[in-house]
Short mmCIF file of C-alpha atoms in Angstrom, two decimals:
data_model
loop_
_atom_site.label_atom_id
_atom_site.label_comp_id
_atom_site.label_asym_id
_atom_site.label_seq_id
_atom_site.Cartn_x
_atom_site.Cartn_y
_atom_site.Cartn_z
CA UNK A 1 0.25 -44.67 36.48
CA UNK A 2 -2.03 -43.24 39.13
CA UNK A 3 -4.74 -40.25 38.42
CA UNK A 4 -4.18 -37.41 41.08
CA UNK A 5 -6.21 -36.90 43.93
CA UNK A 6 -7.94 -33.58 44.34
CA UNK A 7 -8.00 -34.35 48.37
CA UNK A 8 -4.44 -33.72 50.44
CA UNK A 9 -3.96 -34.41 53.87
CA UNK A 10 -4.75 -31.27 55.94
CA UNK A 11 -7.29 -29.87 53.67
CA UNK A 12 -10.84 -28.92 54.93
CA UNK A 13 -13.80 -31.55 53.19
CA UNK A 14 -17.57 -31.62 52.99
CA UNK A 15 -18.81 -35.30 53.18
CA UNK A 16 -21.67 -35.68 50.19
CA UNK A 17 -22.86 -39.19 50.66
CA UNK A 18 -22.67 -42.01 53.20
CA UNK A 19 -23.67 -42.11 56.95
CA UNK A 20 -21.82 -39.04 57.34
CA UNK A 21 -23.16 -37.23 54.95
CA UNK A 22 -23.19 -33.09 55.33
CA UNK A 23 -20.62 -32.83 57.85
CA UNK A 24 -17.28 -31.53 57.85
CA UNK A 25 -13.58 -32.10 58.75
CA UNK A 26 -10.15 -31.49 58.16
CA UNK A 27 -8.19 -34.74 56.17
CA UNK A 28 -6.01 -36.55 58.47
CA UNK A 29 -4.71 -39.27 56.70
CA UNK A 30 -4.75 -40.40 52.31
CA UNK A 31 -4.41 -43.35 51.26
CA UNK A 32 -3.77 -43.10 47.63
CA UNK A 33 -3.96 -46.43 46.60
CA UNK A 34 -7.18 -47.35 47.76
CA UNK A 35 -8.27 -44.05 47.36
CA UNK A 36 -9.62 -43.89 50.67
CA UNK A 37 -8.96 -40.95 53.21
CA UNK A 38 -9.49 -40.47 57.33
CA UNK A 39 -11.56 -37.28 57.92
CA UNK A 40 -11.25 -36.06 61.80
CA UNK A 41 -15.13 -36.73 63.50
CA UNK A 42 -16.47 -38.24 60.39
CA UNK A 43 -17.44 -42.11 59.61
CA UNK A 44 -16.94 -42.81 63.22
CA UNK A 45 -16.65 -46.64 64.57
CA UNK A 46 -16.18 -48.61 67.57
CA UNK A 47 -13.13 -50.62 68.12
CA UNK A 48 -12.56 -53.08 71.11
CA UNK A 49 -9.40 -53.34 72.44
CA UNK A 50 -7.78 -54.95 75.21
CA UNK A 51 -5.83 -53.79 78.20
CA UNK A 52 -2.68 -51.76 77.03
CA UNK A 53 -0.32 -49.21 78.27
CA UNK A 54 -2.70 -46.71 76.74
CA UNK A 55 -5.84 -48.07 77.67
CA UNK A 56 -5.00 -49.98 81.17
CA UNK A 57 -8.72 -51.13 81.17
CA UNK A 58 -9.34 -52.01 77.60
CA UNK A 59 -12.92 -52.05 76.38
CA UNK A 60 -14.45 -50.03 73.32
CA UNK A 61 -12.36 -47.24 71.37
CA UNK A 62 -14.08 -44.90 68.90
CA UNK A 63 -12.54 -43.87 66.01
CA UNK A 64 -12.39 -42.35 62.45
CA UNK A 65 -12.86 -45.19 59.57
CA UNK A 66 -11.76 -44.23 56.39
CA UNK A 67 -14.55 -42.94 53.32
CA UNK A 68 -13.58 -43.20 50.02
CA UNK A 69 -12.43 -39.77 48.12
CA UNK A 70 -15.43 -39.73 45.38
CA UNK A 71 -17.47 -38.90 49.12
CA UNK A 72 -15.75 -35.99 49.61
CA UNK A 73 -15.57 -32.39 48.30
CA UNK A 74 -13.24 -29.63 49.35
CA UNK A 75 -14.56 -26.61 50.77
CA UNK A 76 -14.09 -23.01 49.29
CA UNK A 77 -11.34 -20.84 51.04
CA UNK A 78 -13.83 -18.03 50.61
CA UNK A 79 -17.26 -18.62 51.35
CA UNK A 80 -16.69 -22.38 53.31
CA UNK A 81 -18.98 -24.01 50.56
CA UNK A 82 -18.46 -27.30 48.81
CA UNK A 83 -16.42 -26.69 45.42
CA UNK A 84 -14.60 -28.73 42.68
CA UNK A 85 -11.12 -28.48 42.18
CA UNK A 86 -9.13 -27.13 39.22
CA UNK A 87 -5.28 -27.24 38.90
CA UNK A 88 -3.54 -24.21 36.67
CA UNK A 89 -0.15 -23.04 36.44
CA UNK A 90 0.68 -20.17 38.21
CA UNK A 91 3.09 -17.32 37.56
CA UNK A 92 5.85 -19.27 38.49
CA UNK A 93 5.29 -21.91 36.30
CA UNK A 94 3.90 -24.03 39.02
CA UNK A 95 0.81 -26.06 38.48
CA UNK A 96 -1.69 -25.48 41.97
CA UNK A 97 -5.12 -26.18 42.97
CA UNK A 98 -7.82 -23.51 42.60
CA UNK A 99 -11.46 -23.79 43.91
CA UNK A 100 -13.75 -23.66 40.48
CA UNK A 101 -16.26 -21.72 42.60
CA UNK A 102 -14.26 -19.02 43.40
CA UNK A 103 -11.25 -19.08 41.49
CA UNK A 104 -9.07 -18.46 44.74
CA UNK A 105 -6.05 -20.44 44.68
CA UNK A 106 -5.78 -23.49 47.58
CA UNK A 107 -2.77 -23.63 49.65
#
């Protein structure tokens, strides 16, 4: 059995360690078996590639690598700062994400 991930795709991350370290981006991609997840403008590398139909001249591509989730830290809904995550069951009996910071629920 797998241990959740406090990171979804779409959420908004501060990077705390690595060549990236203090910037921020919204999760594009998780990859929850390696644990790994593609942040938009963050752990940027260069690919070559050849001639294609999308790049009729080839030559060198950047884009995002993916940084491994113990990296990353979501961001408060409220003030934008880095927070942990707590998960709590809500009125409905449903269990959601809250920022321990804040206590404001994540969506």
């Amino acid at each position: 059995m797998r241990k959740k991930l406090h990171i979804k795709k779409g959420d908004t991350v501060f990077v705390n360690s690595g060549e990236s370290k203090g910037s921020k981006g919204r999760v594009l991609e998780v990859d929850v078996k390696k644990q790994r997840a593609i942040v938009e403008g963050v752990n940027m590398m260069s690919k070559h590639t050849k001639p294609n139909a999308d790049n009729p001249n080839g030559g060198i591509v950047k884009k995002e690598a993916s940084i491994h989730i113990s990296n990353l830290m979501h961001l408060d809904p409220k003030s934008g700062e880095p927070t942990r995550i707590g998960r709590k069951l809500d009125d409905k009996n449903k269990l959601v994400r809250y920022s321990k910071k804040s206590g404001e629920e994540i969506k």
